[in-house]
PDB file of C-alpha atoms in Angstrom:
ATOM      1  CA  MET A  27      -4.325  18.251 162.456  1.00 76.00           C
ATOM      2  CA  GLN A  28      -4.089  15.840 159.543  1.00 82.00           C
ATOM      3  CA  GLN A  29      -0.363  15.356 160.155  1.00 80.00           C
ATOM      4  CA  TYR A  30      -1.070  14.538 163.814  1.00 83.00           C
ATOM      5  CA  LEU A  31      -3.691  11.984 162.883  1.00 87.00           C
ATOM      6  CA  LYS A  32      -1.482  10.458 160.185  1.00 86.00           C
ATOM      7  CA  ASP A  33       2.005  10.449 161.827  1.00 84.00           C
ATOM      8  CA  GLY A  34       1.383  11.222 165.492  1.00 84.00           C
ATOM      9  CA  TYR A  35       2.797  13.692 167.999  1.00 82.00           C
ATOM     10  CA  LEU A  36       6.492  13.068 167.226  1.00 82.00           C
ATOM     11  CA  SER A  37       6.095  14.276 163.629  1.00 79.00           C
ATOM     12  CA  LEU A  38       4.850  17.641 164.906  1.00 78.00           C
ATOM     13  CA  VAL A  39       7.764  18.282 167.301  1.00 81.00           C
ATOM     14  CA  GLU A  40      10.493  17.066 164.929  1.00 79.00           C
ATOM     15  CA  LEU A  41      12.949  19.767 163.766  1.00 73.00           C
ATOM     16  CA  LYS A  42      12.792  20.289 160.038  1.00 74.00           C
ATOM     17  CA  SER A  43      15.444  22.866 159.235  1.00 71.00           C
ATOM     18  CA  GLY A  44      17.994  23.095 156.499  1.00 65.00           C
ATOM     19  CA  GLY A  45      16.243  24.752 153.633  1.00 65.00           C
ATOM     20  CA  ASN A  46      17.858  25.272 150.269  1.00 67.00           C
ATOM     21  CA  ASN A  47      21.568  24.585 150.641  1.00 62.00           C
ATOM     22  CA  THR A  48      22.452  24.525 146.960  1.00 67.00           C
ATOM     23  CA  LYS A  49      25.793  26.117 146.166  1.00 76.00           C
ATOM     24  CA  THR A  50      25.576  29.242 144.056  1.00 84.00           C
ATOM     25  CA  ILE A  51      29.331  29.507 143.395  1.00 90.00           C
ATOM     26  CA  SER A  52      30.831  26.761 141.240  1.00 91.00           C
ATOM     27  CA  GLU A  53      34.025  24.891 142.153  1.00 92.00           C
ATOM     28  CA  LYS A  54      35.863  26.601 139.293  1.00 94.00           C
ATOM     29  CA  ALA A  55      34.791  30.032 140.537  1.00 94.00           C
ATOM     30  CA  GLN A  56      35.751  29.136 144.126  1.00 94.00           C
ATOM     31  CA  PHE A  57      39.239  28.151 142.979  1.00 95.00           C
ATOM     32  CA  PHE A  58      39.510  31.381 140.963  1.00 94.00           C
ATOM     33  CA  ILE A  59      38.408  33.470 143.959  1.00 93.00           C
ATOM     34  CA  ALA A  60      40.908  31.730 146.249  1.00 93.00           C
ATOM     35  CA  GLU A  61      43.679  32.325 143.735  1.00 93.00           C
ATOM     36  CA  LYS A  62      42.874  36.039 143.379  1.00 91.00           C
ATOM     37  CA  VAL A  63      42.228  36.778 147.057  1.00 90.00           C
ATOM     38  CA  ASN A  64      45.296  34.932 148.387  1.00 89.00           C
ATOM     39  CA  ASN A  65      47.658  36.400 145.770  1.00 88.00           C
ATOM     40  CA  LYS A  66      49.592  39.326 147.294  1.00 84.00           C
ATOM     41  CA  SER A  67      50.254  40.965 143.911  1.00 87.00           C
ATOM     42  CA  THR A  68      46.548  41.217 143.007  1.00 83.00           C
ATOM     43  CA  LYS A  69      45.181  44.734 143.439  1.00 83.00           C
ATOM     44  CA  ILE A  70      41.483  43.898 143.925  1.00 85.00           C
ATOM     45  CA  THR A  71      39.908  46.637 146.015  1.00 83.00           C
ATOM     46  CA  SER A  72      36.209  45.733 146.037  1.00 87.00           C
ATOM     47  CA  TYR A  73      33.835  42.802 145.812  1.00 90.00           C
ATOM     48  CA  VAL A  74      32.209  44.390 142.744  1.00 91.00           C
ATOM     49  CA  GLU A  75      35.581  44.398 141.008  1.00 91.00           C
ATOM     50  CA  LEU A  76      36.045  40.716 141.896  1.00 93.00           C
ATOM     51  CA  GLN A  77      32.514  39.981 140.689  1.00 94.00           C
ATOM     52  CA  LEU A  78      33.213  41.634 137.324  1.00 94.00           C
ATOM     53  CA  LEU A  79      36.535  39.787 137.042  1.00 94.00           C
ATOM     54  CA  ILE A  80      34.780  36.440 137.543  1.00 95.00           C
ATOM     55  CA  GLU A  81      32.187  37.354 134.933  1.00 95.00           C
ATOM     56  CA  GLU A  82      34.843  38.421 132.401  1.00 95.00           C
ATOM     57  CA  GLU A  83      37.288  35.552 132.849  1.00 94.00           C
ATOM     58  CA  LEU A  84      34.973  32.635 133.663  1.00 94.00           C
ATOM     59  CA  GLY A  85      31.741  33.801 132.071  1.00 94.00           C
ATOM     60  CA  GLU A  86      29.791  33.037 135.266  1.00 92.00           C
ATOM     61  CA  LYS A  87      27.461  35.443 137.004  1.00 93.00           C
ATOM     62  CA  VAL A  88      27.908  35.363 140.795  1.00 92.00           C
ATOM     63  CA  PHE A  89      25.555  37.294 143.042  1.00 92.00           C
ATOM     64  CA  TYR A  90      27.165  39.986 145.183  1.00 92.00           C
ATOM     65  CA  GLY A  91      25.728  38.630 148.458  1.00 91.00           C
ATOM     66  CA  ALA A  92      26.971  35.117 147.746  1.00 92.00           C
ATOM     67  CA  LEU A  93      30.427  36.398 146.801  1.00 93.00           C
ATOM     68  CA  TYR A  94      30.610  38.667 149.851  1.00 91.00           C
ATOM     69  CA  SER A  95      29.636  35.942 152.323  1.00 91.00           C
ATOM     70  CA  HIS A  96      31.898  33.364 150.642  1.00 92.00           C
ATOM     71  CA  CYS A  97      34.941  35.648 150.798  1.00 91.00           C
ATOM     72  CA  ARG A  98      34.265  36.814 154.361  1.00 91.00           C
ATOM     73  CA  LYS A  99      33.625  33.286 155.659  1.00 91.00           C
ATOM     74  CA  ASN A 100      36.383  31.377 153.857  1.00 91.00           C
ATOM     75  CA  TYR A 101      39.168  33.953 153.447  1.00 89.00           C
ATOM     76  CA  LYS A 102      38.387  36.538 156.178  1.00 89.00           C
ATOM     77  CA  THR A 103      38.580  39.326 153.594  1.00 85.00           C
ATOM     78  CA  LYS A 104      37.636  42.929 154.162  1.00 83.00           C
ATOM     79  CA  LEU A 105      37.909  44.580 150.786  1.00 75.00           C
ATOM     80  CA  LYS A 106      37.395  48.305 151.080  1.00 69.00           C
ATOM     81  CA  VAL A 107      37.367  51.195 148.684  1.00 65.00           C
ATOM     82  CA  ALA A 108      39.073  54.395 149.785  1.00 68.00           C
ATOM     83  CA  ARG A 109      36.925  57.473 150.076  1.00 71.00           C
ATOM     84  CA  LYS A 110      37.430  60.288 147.625  1.00 72.00           C
ATOM     85  CA  LEU A 111      39.277  63.358 148.863  1.00 74.00           C
ATOM     86  CA  HIS A 112      37.469  66.644 148.821  1.00 74.00           C
ATOM     87  CA  HIS A 113      38.644  69.028 146.108  1.00 73.00           C
ATOM     88  CA  LYS A 114      38.842  71.939 148.602  1.00 77.00           C
ATOM     89  CA  LYS A 115      40.989  70.092 151.128  1.00 76.00           C
ATOM     90  CA  ASP A 116      43.803  72.266 152.464  1.00 77.00           C
ATOM     91  CA  GLU A 117      46.952  70.253 153.243  1.00 79.00           C
ATOM     92  CA  THR A 118      48.553  72.963 155.397  1.00 80.00           C
ATOM     93  CA  ALA A 119      45.425  73.343 157.534  1.00 76.00           C
ATOM     94  CA  GLU A 120      45.342  69.578 158.044  1.00 75.00           C
ATOM     95  CA  LYS A 121      48.990  69.511 159.157  1.00 77.00           C
ATOM     96  CA  LEU A 122      48.356  72.355 161.586  1.00 75.00           C
ATOM     97  CA  PHE A 123      45.251  70.624 162.928  1.00 74.00           C
ATOM     98  CA  ASN A 124      47.058  67.292 163.424  1.00 75.00           C
ATOM     99  CA  LYS A 125      50.120  68.914 164.990  1.00 71.00           C
ATOM    100  CA  PRO A 126      50.542  67.640 168.570  1.00 72.00           C
ATOM    101  CA  LEU A 127      50.412  70.202 171.314  1.00 66.00           C
ATOM    102  CA  ASN A 128      53.410  70.431 173.618  1.00 68.00           C
ATOM    103  CA  PHE A 129      52.289  70.860 177.208  1.00 65.00           C
ATOM    104  CA  SER A 130      55.166  71.717 179.469  1.00 64.00           C
ATOM    105  CA  LYS A 131      54.931  71.534 183.208  1.00 63.00           C
ATOM    106  CA  THR A 132      55.475  74.920 184.786  1.00 60.00           C
ATOM    107  CA  ASN A 133      55.390  75.043 188.560  1.00 53.00           C
TER     108      ASN A 133
END
């Protein structure tokens, strides 16, 4: 009510969005990330591995969420870690299961 009396109706309907847009990843770290992600010979398999690499080489702590969104938005990355194989997996049973069936037409 005080804002209405002080500034009028237009101050109440004005959009006030934006929030905290401070960058959490430094320019040096962004350049390092771009260099590692775009390099074909780099064997980075996860964002945690990239996060630890930044911390070791640059001495900067980057939050996982910030790193994930930065990489997905700017470099379209999808780093994935392969699932572990089960120790009881039977290779011959898998080959038999995946073997295509031959259906022949008999009239």
